[in-house]
Structures are given as C-alpha cells and as structure tokens.
C-alpha cells in the first residue's frame, strides 16, 4: 500500500487538474466546455426529442423522495421513451432511471409503481432493478461520492483517496453523514483510468484527485448546496 | 486549443477533433468534412459499402478484433422484419477510457458511423448503449442526436434517399457484464444483463429476437473516414492483418498517461518510453497488461520487441483486447493488483454459470489470504487449478478473463507470490 502512496499527491503526474473533469491544467477550456455543459446547456425536463430523451440513473442533487413519478413533463418524457421500444418491457431501464432521477432512489414502492405503469409484475421489476448497481435501493446522501479503486487508479493511489474521503467525513463506507450530505462508496473502473484517481460525485466526474485535494473538493460541494 | 495528451508520433484520424468544443455541433463537424461519408454511402449499394469496409480490414475495437466488414455481411440479405444495430458504449473494462472521449468530443463522428452501418445492414433503428455513469458524455451525445435529427441526417427519408433510420440513446445502470453483446441486448429489452447462450448468434436472433449487429464506439467512429477515403487508404497504417490506427489507452505508472492514437503495430517500448515519457525517477518497468484487465499480464522481458497489433501481442503470450495498456513499475505489488482485478470480476459476474460465480469468489478469497501473508505454497496450485476449471466452461468469457491475470501472474511473477507466502510463514501469521 505504501507503494502507491509514493505516486499519489507527489505531483508525479504532470497533467493535473483537480476538481473537475478536465484532463490537464494546460487545457485552455473552461469547465463547462470540457464537461460539454456549454453545448448541452440545460436539457428540458421533458427530455426534448424522443431519441435524445434518455434518462440517467443519477442526476439531481435536489431530491424529492415523495414526488409523484409520472406526471407533467415526466409523463411526457416517459411517453417519448416508451415510443422508442417495440415492447413496454424495453422501456424498463429508462423508466427506472427516470424514477431515480426524480426521487433519488428506487424504493419498493417506486418499483411497484413502475411495474404497474409498464404492465410487469412487481417481482420481475425487483429482479431487474436489483441486478444493476446504480439503482439506489435506499436513500443516499445528496452527494454520492464514488471513488474508483480499480487497477489503474489503484496503482496511483485510489485506496488513499478513498481513505481520505472517509477520514475527512468521519464515516464508514456506504454510511451517510449525519447532515445527510455525503455518502462515500468504492466503485469499479469509471473509464477515466488515464486521469487517476477518478471520482464520480452524483453525475459528475472529478479526475486526477489526490488525497490532498479532498478537503477543497468537499468544501466546494458544501458550498453548492448553500 | 489542443487536446492535452498529444504526441508527434500520433496519427490523429478519430481523435482529430478532440479538445475542440466546436466539433460537437453539426456545423463544426461538417466544417471538418463531416457527413460527406454518409452522403457518399447512401449513393452506393449496401454491398459496396460492406465491400469498402472489408477492403479496409477494420477489426472490431471492442476487444475481440473480429473484422467488421465480415460481421456486417452475416446479416440476412433478405429482410423479413426489423433489423437492429447496437452501438456498444458500455466501456467498463478496467484500463479502457477511449469511448468516453469519442462520445463527448466527436459525437457526430459516431452518429455518422452508426448511420452508415445501419444502412449497410438494413437496420432502421440504432440503439447506442452508453454506460450509466457517462452522464456528461451521454448528454452531449443525446444533444448531438437531436441536432442531427433537426438537420435531416437522422429520421425519415434521410438526405432525400428514401432511407428511414432512427437512433436512440440508451443509458445503462451500472453493470460491466452489459458490455457483453448479448447481455447488452437483454438490458435494452428490460431484462437483467445476462449473456445468452450462442448460437443462435445475434445476426440471426438478436435484439427483440431480430437480426442484430453490435459494434463498439471506436469501430463505428472509424467508418466515416473509411468511406470518405476508401478502404485501401486506411491500410496505409498498421500491418497486413491489423490495419489502421487505434486509440491506445495508457494508464498506470508512466509520466504521461492518456489516449494516444497510433498506427497498429506500434512498438510497445516506444509507447512506454517515448510517447508516455517513461517512468518516474529511479523506477523501471515491471509488468504490462496490454489489453485491459481481461488479458494475460506481461513481464518486462515479454515487452522487449513487442509490437502492438493483434498478432504481435499474441506472440508475446497476451492479447491486444481493446488496447488498454496498463503499465506497472517496480514498486508494484503484483499480488495486490491481481487480487483487485479478481475482486472486480467477482463483483461483476452475472452468476449464471457455477464456475464463474463460485470460481471468482474463491480466487478472490485465496488471493486476499496470500496478500495478507496467510497463504501457503499449495494455494498457488489451487489457484491454477481453479483457473483451469473456469476457462472455456461458461456462457461468456468473463470467467476466462478473471482466470487469465491469475494464471499469467503466477507464471511470470511467482517470486512475488512466494515472497508473501514465506513472509507469512516466518512471522507465523495464522
Ligand atoms: C464480459 C465482457 C465485457 C465486454 N465489454 C465490452 C465493452 O464494454 N465495450 C465493448 O465495446 N465491447 C465489450 N465487449 C465485447 C462485446 O461483446 C462485443 O464483442 C463488441 O462490442 C463487438 O464490437 P466490435 O466488433 O466492434 O468490437 C465485452 C465482452 C465481454 C465478454
Ligand atoms: S461466465 Fe460469468 S458473467 Fe459470463 S454468463 Fe457465466 S456467470 Fe455470467
Ligand atoms: S481504473 Fe479507475 S477509472 Fe479505470
């Protein structure tokens, strides 16, 4: 373990850009440009064009666990999604995604609602939902911090980054901080292995994260929710 | 406005637009010569398009390296119902990080490739299956798809050709196994991501039971360039059997990790020491995994004279896979890293096949025991025997992939294992 420590935080990787998904400090683009937000801007809640109305397992920092699921723009979005598949079952993952996007997690009740909407059995929906790791079966912190500790990040200190998050927050893995803000977990490779350590926080990637970056990163997140 | 990781030895065909936000738009992509290949393809017969791809010798970039033109020609010529094209953007193989860049910097390159592919195999609908974690990249892709619809490149009667092709962006929900082609189809159908027994092959019975072709993001992103310039143009790079350029994802202990687009057949040592700047002060090469975590590990000796094409890497006892080169210096604890990879497979096994479900767990437990100094010399035999039983006995090759790093690392780094075992014996760890 001490082996990887030498690599992390020592500035040995010349391209460092902690805090956001850029690859390097030499990059003369803004964070919005690198993340693509400038181009995408804010996607409409109804999802826009049916082909592009894809849903994502995490999205919003604001969560409303009791929100009604398929109403207004969200119903519109669901109908667009449904129109892309020859069977109702085909829309199951996007619909579960949508539910998580709205409520922040997929509870048993949510699964039942989704099952009813698509005409599937509760047990079937539960079987599928429990297969995929991105569905939160229970509530998580407003910021779900997932640290990659797979091989490429591990070689460059992923374990230490994970430890730093846990240390600064004083939590165990998977536990939510008392203020409800943070849950830290370990995650498998995030496909950002060239910029280790990769950390996913809700929908955003943070790359080149070292243990030293952790306090500032947490501060930044705290300030985002005011 | 340069992409951060560039090197003068790179041949930037697919990655030319990276780092330039303008390429995300239809206009920007057109300014780079975009959408002319689509126009050209629509003016050709399907057979001619497939023939051009066959001439190029392009091989699938998702890992298996199967020739794309030949794969396309497996699709039934006579259409009895819907055909589908799936684009595999589930990129989850540890060490691989190229598809995300292709999605978020050059989405129209991929869209154009998908449209040409769909035309060639007579598919009216393309599903692009992005891994769920790729929120930002998927958003960019989705917006680009929307724009391409507005511009008339996707949808009904594209470019007045009479062809109808739809594209749908689909986000997964966190399962490595959904990168396996039949598991991916099950996932789009709203099922658990369980690989299917083959045959029947997807070209006969695929998505929603219909003839389906599945290609990787990088494979499809190469198509517009091949159509624009011709199959033989593509052969100016690479080797006879592995033509073209390839995105190499380099990670681990080098000074400049990153994506580098290089001709296939590029020397591995040149990649490590020249392109990626070699190691930190006082460190030297210990091991390389050349194709993502699923392929056998190589020792420093294996790397000597190794060329990075499909055949060159096989000659050295490993596989090119998706060209995800993970580089380890002499500070690396090999047993720990192998254990970490096996943990991954144990976590991601879909559980259908006993050798894989049980075997990955056993491997992980024994490796952890050795890592903690509680292993015995017999454990190595057990690991190898388990690996044998896990290879070639299951529905998909995830099981084989989990066994490969274990067997190869015991073969090549036995002293590392023995050192941990002896250390444990000496201190008498229980
Ligand atoms: C366990 C497993 C995981 C895979 N993951 C991916 C992946 O993430 N992305 C990918 O393109 N191919 C992946 N593949 C390979 C696909 O099954 C398939 O061969 C490939 O997408 C075909 O595209 P190509 O011919 O363009 O390479 C995986 C295969 C297996 C067995
Ligand atoms: S080999 Fe493993 S992952 Fe593949 S089908 Fe069997 S159990 Fe599932
Ligand atoms: S190993 Fe960490 S992102 Fe791939």
GROMACS .gro file of N, CA and C in nm, chain A residues 25-145:
model
  363
   25UNK      N    1  -0.406   2.097  -1.656
   25UNK     CA    2  -0.401   2.240  -1.633
   25UNK      C    3  -0.363   2.316  -1.758
   26UNK      N    4  -0.307   2.246  -1.857
   26UNK     CA    5  -0.265   2.314  -1.979
   26UNK      C    6  -0.381   2.335  -2.075
   27UNK      N    7  -0.491   2.277  -2.042
   27UNK     CA    8  -0.609   2.283  -2.125
   27UNK      C    9  -0.669   2.422  -2.114
   28UNK      N   10  -0.686   2.493  -2.226
   28UNK     CA   11  -0.737   2.629  -2.212
   28UNK      C   12  -0.889   2.637  -2.227
   29UNK      N   13  -0.956   2.533  -2.186
   29UNK     CA   14  -1.102   2.535  -2.194
   29UNK      C   15  -1.161   2.556  -2.056
   30UNK      N   16  -1.282   2.605  -2.056
   30UNK     CA   17  -1.350   2.620  -1.928
   30UNK      C   18  -1.406   2.486  -1.884
   31UNK      N   19  -1.442   2.480  -1.758
   31UNK     CA   20  -1.501   2.358  -1.705
   31UNK      C   21  -1.627   2.322  -1.784
   32UNK      N   22  -1.708   2.423  -1.815
   32UNK     CA   23  -1.833   2.399  -1.889
   32UNK      C   24  -1.805   2.338  -2.026
   33UNK      N   25  -1.697   2.388  -2.088
   33UNK     CA   26  -1.664   2.336  -2.221
   33UNK      C   27  -1.616   2.192  -2.214
   34UNK      N   28  -1.534   2.164  -2.115
   34UNK     CA   29  -1.484   2.027  -2.105
   34UNK      C   30  -1.596   1.930  -2.072
   35UNK      N   31  -1.678   1.968  -1.980
   35UNK     CA   32  -1.789   1.880  -1.943
   35UNK      C   33  -1.895   1.872  -2.052
   36UNK      N   34  -1.893   1.967  -2.144
   36UNK     CA   35  -1.993   1.967  -2.250
   36UNK      C   36  -2.118   2.044  -2.213
   37UNK      N   37  -2.118   2.104  -2.093
   37UNK     CA   38  -2.239   2.171  -2.047
   37UNK      C   39  -2.273   2.291  -2.133
   38UNK      N   40  -2.169   2.354  -2.186
   38UNK     CA   41  -2.190   2.472  -2.267
   38UNK      C   42  -2.271   2.437  -2.392
   39UNK      N   43  -2.241   2.321  -2.446
   39UNK     CA   44  -2.310   2.275  -2.566
   39UNK      C   45  -2.449   2.220  -2.533
   40UNK      N   46  -2.455   2.146  -2.427
   40UNK     CA   47  -2.582   2.082  -2.392
   40UNK      C   48  -2.676   2.182  -2.327
   41UNK      N   49  -2.620   2.276  -2.257
   41UNK     CA   50  -2.689   2.370  -2.168
   41UNK      C   51  -2.786   2.293  -2.080
   42UNK      N   52  -2.900   2.345  -2.050
   42UNK     CA   53  -2.990   2.272  -1.962
   42UNK      C   54  -3.088   2.192  -2.046
   43UNK      N   55  -3.088   2.063  -2.026
   43UNK     CA   56  -3.182   1.981  -2.101
   43UNK      C   57  -3.323   2.002  -2.046
   44UNK      N   58  -3.422   2.009  -2.132
   44UNK     CA   59  -3.557   2.028  -2.081
   44UNK      C   60  -3.603   1.907  -2.000
   45UNK      N   61  -3.686   1.932  -1.900
   45UNK     CA   62  -3.732   1.821  -1.814
   45UNK      C   63  -3.809   1.717  -1.895
   46UNK      N   64  -3.873   1.762  -2.003
   46UNK     CA   65  -3.950   1.664  -2.081
   46UNK      C   66  -3.858   1.583  -2.173
   47UNK      N   67  -3.727   1.610  -2.170
   47UNK     CA   68  -3.632   1.526  -2.243
   47UNK      C   69  -3.603   1.568  -2.384
   48UNK      N   70  -3.678   1.665  -2.439
   48UNK     CA   71  -3.652   1.706  -2.577
   48UNK      C   72  -3.698   1.601  -2.677
   49UNK      N   73  -3.621   1.584  -2.784
   49UNK     CA   74  -3.655   1.487  -2.888
   49UNK      C   75  -3.661   1.345  -2.830
   50UNK      N   76  -3.758   1.264  -2.874
   50UNK     CA   77  -3.770   1.129  -2.819
   50UNK      C   78  -3.639   1.049  -2.825
   51UNK      N   79  -3.562   1.064  -2.933
   51UNK     CA   80  -3.438   0.987  -2.946
   51UNK      C   81  -3.338   1.025  -2.839
   52UNK      N   82  -3.348   1.149  -2.794
   52UNK     CA   83  -3.249   1.202  -2.702
   52UNK      C   84  -3.302   1.212  -2.560
   53UNK      N   85  -3.421   1.157  -2.537
   53UNK     CA   86  -3.482   1.173  -2.405
   53UNK      C   87  -3.431   1.066  -2.309
   54UNK      N   88  -3.311   1.015  -2.336
   54UNK     CA   89  -3.250   0.915  -2.248
   54UNK      C   90  -3.251   0.963  -2.104
   55UNK      N   91  -3.264   0.870  -2.013
   55UNK     CA   92  -3.264   0.904  -1.872
   55UNK      C   93  -3.140   0.845  -1.808
   56UNK      N   94  -3.104   0.897  -1.694
   56UNK     CA   95  -2.979   0.857  -1.631
   56UNK      C   96  -3.004   0.819  -1.487
   57UNK      N   97  -2.932   0.717  -1.442
   57UNK     CA   98  -2.957   0.669  -1.306
   57UNK      C   99  -2.933   0.772  -1.196
   58UNK      N  100  -2.846   0.873  -1.215
   58UNK     CA  101  -2.837   0.979  -1.114
   58UNK      C  102  -2.844   1.110  -1.186
   59UNK      N  103  -2.896   1.209  -1.124
   59UNK     CA  104  -2.892   1.337  -1.192
   59UNK      C  105  -2.896   1.452  -1.095
   60UNK      N  106  -2.995   1.456  -1.013
   60UNK     CA  107  -3.019   1.579  -0.940
   60UNK      C  108  -2.965   1.575  -0.798
   61UNK      N  109  -2.910   1.686  -0.757
   61UNK     CA  110  -2.868   1.696  -0.618
   61UNK      C  111  -2.991   1.717  -0.531
   62UNK      N  112  -3.088   1.789  -0.587
   62UNK     CA  113  -3.215   1.807  -0.516
   62UNK      C  114  -3.297   1.681  -0.532
   63UNK      N  115  -3.340   1.625  -0.422
   63UNK     CA  116  -3.419   1.503  -0.433
   63UNK      C  117  -3.550   1.518  -0.362
   64UNK      N  118  -3.653   1.461  -0.421
   64UNK     CA  119  -3.785   1.467  -0.360
   64UNK      C  120  -3.841   1.326  -0.357
   65UNK      N  121  -3.809   1.253  -0.250
   65UNK     CA  122  -3.847   1.112  -0.243
   65UNK      C  123  -3.997   1.088  -0.258
   66UNK      N  124  -4.078   1.189  -0.224
   66UNK     CA  125  -4.222   1.168  -0.229
   66UNK      C  126  -4.286   1.223  -0.356
   67UNK      N  127  -4.204   1.277  -0.445
   67UNK     CA  128  -4.260   1.337  -0.567
   67UNK      C  129  -4.341   1.234  -0.644
   68UNK      N  130  -4.447   1.281  -0.709
   68UNK     CA  131  -4.521   1.185  -0.792
   68UNK      C  132  -4.438   1.163  -0.918
   69UNK      N  133  -4.443   1.040  -0.963
   69UNK     CA  134  -4.345   0.999  -1.065
   69UNK      C  135  -4.379   1.037  -1.206
   70UNK      N  136  -4.495   1.000  -1.250
   70UNK     CA  137  -4.522   1.013  -1.392
   70UNK      C  138  -4.633   1.113  -1.417
   71UNK      N  139  -4.593   1.238  -1.400
   71UNK     CA  140  -4.689   1.347  -1.422
   71UNK      C  141  -4.619   1.459  -1.495
   72UNK      N  142  -4.701   1.543  -1.560
   72UNK     CA  143  -4.647   1.662  -1.625
   72UNK      C  144  -4.536   1.626  -1.722
   73UNK      N  145  -4.424   1.702  -1.717
   73UNK     CA  146  -4.316   1.678  -1.812
   73UNK      C  147  -4.256   1.537  -1.800
   74UNK      N  148  -4.263   1.480  -1.679
   74UNK     CA  149  -4.205   1.347  -1.663
   74UNK      C  150  -4.291   1.242  -1.733
   75UNK      N  151  -4.421   1.262  -1.733
   75UNK     CA  152  -4.507   1.170  -1.805
   75UNK      C  153  -4.479   1.182  -1.955
   76UNK      N  154  -4.459   1.306  -1.998
   76UNK     CA  155  -4.427   1.329  -2.138
   76UNK      C  156  -4.297   1.258  -2.174
   77UNK      N  157  -4.203   1.271  -2.085
   77UNK     CA  158  -4.072   1.208  -2.107
   77UNK      C  159  -4.088   1.057  -2.114
   78UNK      N  160  -4.167   1.003  -2.020
   78UNK     CA  161  -4.188   0.859  -2.020
   78UNK      C  162  -4.251   0.815  -2.153
   79UNK      N  163  -4.348   0.890  -2.199
   79UNK     CA  164  -4.417   0.850  -2.323
   79UNK      C  165  -4.324   0.855  -2.444
   80UNK      N  166  -4.236   0.954  -2.442
   80UNK     CA  167  -4.137   0.958  -2.551
   80UNK      C  168  -4.047   0.836  -2.547
   81UNK      N  169  -4.003   0.802  -2.428
   81UNK     CA  170  -3.915   0.686  -2.415
   81UNK      C  171  -3.988   0.560  -2.462
   82UNK      N  172  -4.110   0.546  -2.413
   82UNK     CA  173  -4.188   0.427  -2.447
   82UNK      C  174  -4.201   0.411  -2.599
   83UNK      N  175  -4.212   0.525  -2.668
   83UNK     CA  176  -4.234   0.521  -2.813
   83UNK      C  177  -4.112   0.465  -2.888
   84UNK      N  178  -3.998   0.454  -2.822
   84UNK     CA  179  -3.877   0.407  -2.890
   84UNK      C  180  -3.862   0.256  -2.885
   85UNK      N  181  -3.946   0.188  -2.810
   85UNK     CA  182  -3.928   0.044  -2.791
   85UNK      C  183  -4.049  -0.033  -2.842
   86UNK      N  184  -4.023  -0.149  -2.904
   86UNK     CA  185  -4.135  -0.229  -2.952
   86UNK      C  186  -4.215  -0.294  -2.839
   87UNK      N  187  -4.158  -0.308  -2.720
   87UNK     CA  188  -4.233  -0.366  -2.608
   87UNK      C  189  -4.226  -0.271  -2.488
   88UNK      N  190  -4.324  -0.282  -2.400
   88UNK     CA  191  -4.324  -0.198  -2.280
   88UNK      C  192  -4.205  -0.234  -2.192
   89UNK      N  193  -4.173  -0.363  -2.188
   89UNK     CA  194  -4.062  -0.408  -2.105
   89UNK      C  195  -3.932  -0.339  -2.146
   90UNK      N  196  -3.918  -0.310  -2.275
   90UNK     CA  197  -3.797  -0.245  -2.324
   90UNK      C  198  -3.774  -0.110  -2.256
   91UNK      N  199  -3.882  -0.048  -2.213
   91UNK     CA  200  -3.868   0.084  -2.151
   91UNK      C  201  -3.837   0.074  -2.002
   92UNK      N  202  -3.813  -0.048  -1.952
   92UNK     CA  203  -3.799  -0.063  -1.808
   92UNK      C  204  -3.679   0.012  -1.750
   93UNK      N  205  -3.561  -0.007  -1.808
   93UNK     CA  206  -3.444   0.061  -1.751
   93UNK      C  207  -3.458   0.213  -1.757
   94UNK      N  208  -3.492   0.268  -1.874
   94UNK     CA  209  -3.509   0.413  -1.878
   94UNK      C  210  -3.614   0.463  -1.777
   95UNK      N  211  -3.718   0.382  -1.754
   95UNK     CA  212  -3.822   0.426  -1.661
   95UNK      C  213  -3.771   0.422  -1.517
   96UNK      N  214  -3.697   0.318  -1.485
   96UNK     CA  215  -3.636   0.313  -1.351
   96UNK      C  216  -3.538   0.429  -1.334
   97UNK      N  217  -3.463   0.458  -1.440
   97UNK     CA  218  -3.371   0.572  -1.435
   97UNK      C  219  -3.447   0.700  -1.402
   98UNK      N  220  -3.557   0.717  -1.472
   98UNK     CA  221  -3.638   0.837  -1.455
   98UNK      C  222  -3.686   0.846  -1.310
   99UNK      N  223  -3.729   0.732  -1.258
   99UNK     CA  224  -3.779   0.730  -1.120
   99UNK      C  225  -3.668   0.771  -1.024
  100UNK      N  226  -3.548   0.719  -1.048
  100UNK     CA  227  -3.438   0.755  -0.958
  100UNK      C  228  -3.401   0.901  -0.972
  101UNK      N  229  -3.410   0.949  -1.096
  101UNK     CA  230  -3.378   1.089  -1.122
  101UNK      C  231  -3.471   1.179  -1.042
  102UNK      N  232  -3.598   1.142  -1.036
  102UNK     CA  233  -3.696   1.224  -0.967
  102UNK      C  234  -3.684   1.208  -0.815
  103UNK      N  235  -3.671   1.083  -0.771
  103UNK     CA  236  -3.682   1.057  -0.627
  103UNK      C  237  -3.549   1.037  -0.556
  104UNK      N  238  -3.444   1.014  -0.633
  104UNK     CA  239  -3.313   0.996  -0.570
  104UNK      C  240  -3.281   0.853  -0.534
  105UNK      N  241  -3.380   0.769  -0.524
  105UNK     CA  242  -3.355   0.627  -0.506
  105UNK      C  243  -3.477   0.549  -0.554
  106UNK      N  244  -3.461   0.419  -0.564
  106UNK     CA  245  -3.570   0.336  -0.615
  106UNK      C  246  -3.616   0.245  -0.501
  107UNK      N  247  -3.722   0.286  -0.434
  107UNK     CA  248  -3.773   0.207  -0.322
  107UNK      C  249  -3.866   0.098  -0.373
  108UNK      N  250  -3.909   0.011  -0.283
  108UNK     CA  251  -4.002  -0.096  -0.322
  108UNK      C  252  -4.130  -0.036  -0.379
  109UNK      N  253  -4.175   0.073  -0.318
  109UNK     CA  254  -4.296   0.137  -0.367
  109UNK      C  255  -4.276   0.190  -0.509
  110UNK      N  256  -4.160   0.251  -0.530
  110UNK     CA  257  -4.130   0.302  -0.663
  110UNK      C  258  -4.130   0.188  -0.764
  111UNK      N  259  -4.070   0.076  -0.726
  111UNK     CA  260  -4.067  -0.039  -0.817
  111UNK      C  261  -4.209  -0.083  -0.851
  112UNK      N  262  -4.295  -0.082  -0.751
  112UNK     CA  263  -4.434  -0.123  -0.776
  112UNK      C  264  -4.501  -0.028  -0.874
  113UNK      N  265  -4.478   0.102  -0.857
  113UNK     CA  266  -4.538   0.199  -0.949
  113UNK      C  267  -4.490   0.178  -1.091
  114UNK      N  268  -4.359   0.153  -1.103
  114UNK     CA  269  -4.302   0.131  -1.236
  114UNK      C  270  -4.362   0.005  -1.297
  115UNK      N  271  -4.374  -0.100  -1.214
  115UNK     CA  272  -4.431  -0.226  -1.263
  115UNK      C  273  -4.573  -0.204  -1.314
  116UNK      N  274  -4.651  -0.129  -1.237
  116UNK     CA  275  -4.790  -0.106  -1.277
  116UNK      C  276  -4.796  -0.029  -1.409
  117UNK      N  277  -4.710   0.072  -1.420
  117UNK     CA  278  -4.710   0.154  -1.540
  117UNK      C  279  -4.679   0.071  -1.665
  118UNK      N  280  -4.582  -0.021  -1.652
  118UNK     CA  281  -4.538  -0.097  -1.769
  118UNK      C  282  -4.611  -0.230  -1.784
  119UNK      N  283  -4.700  -0.261  -1.692
  119UNK     CA  284  -4.772  -0.388  -1.701
  119UNK      C  285  -4.683  -0.508  -1.675
  120UNK      N  286  -4.586  -0.491  -1.585
  120UNK     CA  287  -4.498  -0.603  -1.548
  120UNK      C  288  -4.527  -0.642  -1.404
  121UNK      N  289  -4.479  -0.760  -1.364
  121UNK     CA  290  -4.504  -0.799  -1.225
  121UNK      C  291  -4.403  -0.730  -1.134
  122UNK      N  292  -4.442  -0.711  -1.008
  122UNK     CA  293  -4.353  -0.647  -0.910
  122UNK      C  294  -4.223  -0.724  -0.898
  123UNK      N  295  -4.237  -0.857  -0.892
  123UNK     CA  296  -4.120  -0.941  -0.870
  123UNK      C  297  -4.022  -0.926  -0.986
  124UNK      N  298  -4.077  -0.915  -1.106
  124UNK     CA  299  -3.989  -0.901  -1.223
  124UNK      C  300  -3.911  -0.771  -1.215
  125UNK      N  301  -3.980  -0.664  -1.185
  125UNK     CA  302  -3.913  -0.533  -1.178
  125UNK      C  303  -3.808  -0.534  -1.068
  126UNK      N  304  -3.841  -0.596  -0.956
  126UNK     CA  305  -3.744  -0.603  -0.846
  126UNK      C  306  -3.621  -0.682  -0.891
  127UNK      N  307  -3.645  -0.791  -0.961
  127UNK     CA  308  -3.534  -0.874  -1.009
  127UNK      C  309  -3.441  -0.796  -1.099
  128UNK      N  310  -3.498  -0.715  -1.185
  128UNK     CA  311  -3.414  -0.636  -1.276
  128UNK      C  312  -3.345  -0.523  -1.200
  129UNK      N  313  -3.422  -0.451  -1.120
  129UNK     CA  314  -3.366  -0.334  -1.050
  129UNK      C  315  -3.251  -0.374  -0.959
  130UNK      N  316  -3.263  -0.491  -0.897
  130UNK     CA  317  -3.159  -0.531  -0.803
  130UNK      C  318  -3.033  -0.579  -0.875
  131UNK      N  319  -3.045  -0.605  -1.004
  131UNK     CA  320  -2.927  -0.651  -1.080
  131UNK      C  321  -2.828  -0.539  -1.106
  132UNK      N  322  -2.882  -0.418  -1.120
  132UNK     CA  323  -2.797  -0.306  -1.162
  132UNK      C  324  -2.752  -0.223  -1.043
  133UNK      N  325  -2.620  -0.196  -1.038
  133UNK     CA  326  -2.566  -0.134  -0.917
  133UNK      C  327  -2.601   0.014  -0.902
  134UNK      N  328  -2.639   0.079  -1.012
  134UNK     CA  329  -2.661   0.223  -0.999
  134UNK      C  330  -2.797   0.258  -0.940
  135UNK      N  331  -2.883   0.161  -0.926
  135UNK     CA  332  -3.010   0.192  -0.859
  135UNK      C  333  -2.988   0.188  -0.709
  136UNK      N  334  -3.013   0.300  -0.646
  136UNK     CA  335  -3.001   0.306  -0.501
  136UNK      C  336  -3.128   0.247  -0.442
  137UNK      N  337  -3.110   0.141  -0.368
  137UNK     CA  338  -3.229   0.077  -0.312
  137UNK      C  339  -3.276   0.151  -0.187
  138UNK      N  340  -3.190   0.235  -0.134
  138UNK     CA  341  -3.232   0.318  -0.021
  138UNK      C  342  -3.176   0.458  -0.042
  139UNK      N  343  -3.218   0.549   0.043
  139UNK     CA  344  -3.174   0.687   0.025
  139UNK      C  345  -3.024   0.699   0.049
  140UNK      N  346  -2.962   0.784  -0.030
  140UNK     CA  347  -2.820   0.811  -0.009
  140UNK      C  348  -2.804   0.961   0.014
  141UNK      N  349  -2.683   1.001   0.051
  141UNK     CA  350  -2.657   1.143   0.073
  141UNK      C  351  -2.682   1.224  -0.053
  142UNK      N  352  -2.693   1.355  -0.035
  142UNK     CA  353  -2.717   1.438  -0.155
  142UNK      C  354  -2.600   1.430  -0.250
  143UNK      N  355  -2.484   1.406  -0.195
  143UNK     CA  356  -2.370   1.379  -0.281
  143UNK      C  357  -2.325   1.235  -0.261
  144UNK      N  358  -2.340   1.157  -0.363
  144UNK     CA  359  -2.291   1.020  -0.358
  144UNK      C  360  -2.151   1.021  -0.417
  145UNK      N  361  -2.053   1.000  -0.331
  145UNK     CA  362  -1.913   1.008  -0.374
  145UNK      C  363  -1.862   0.868  -0.400
   0.00000   0.00000   0.00000
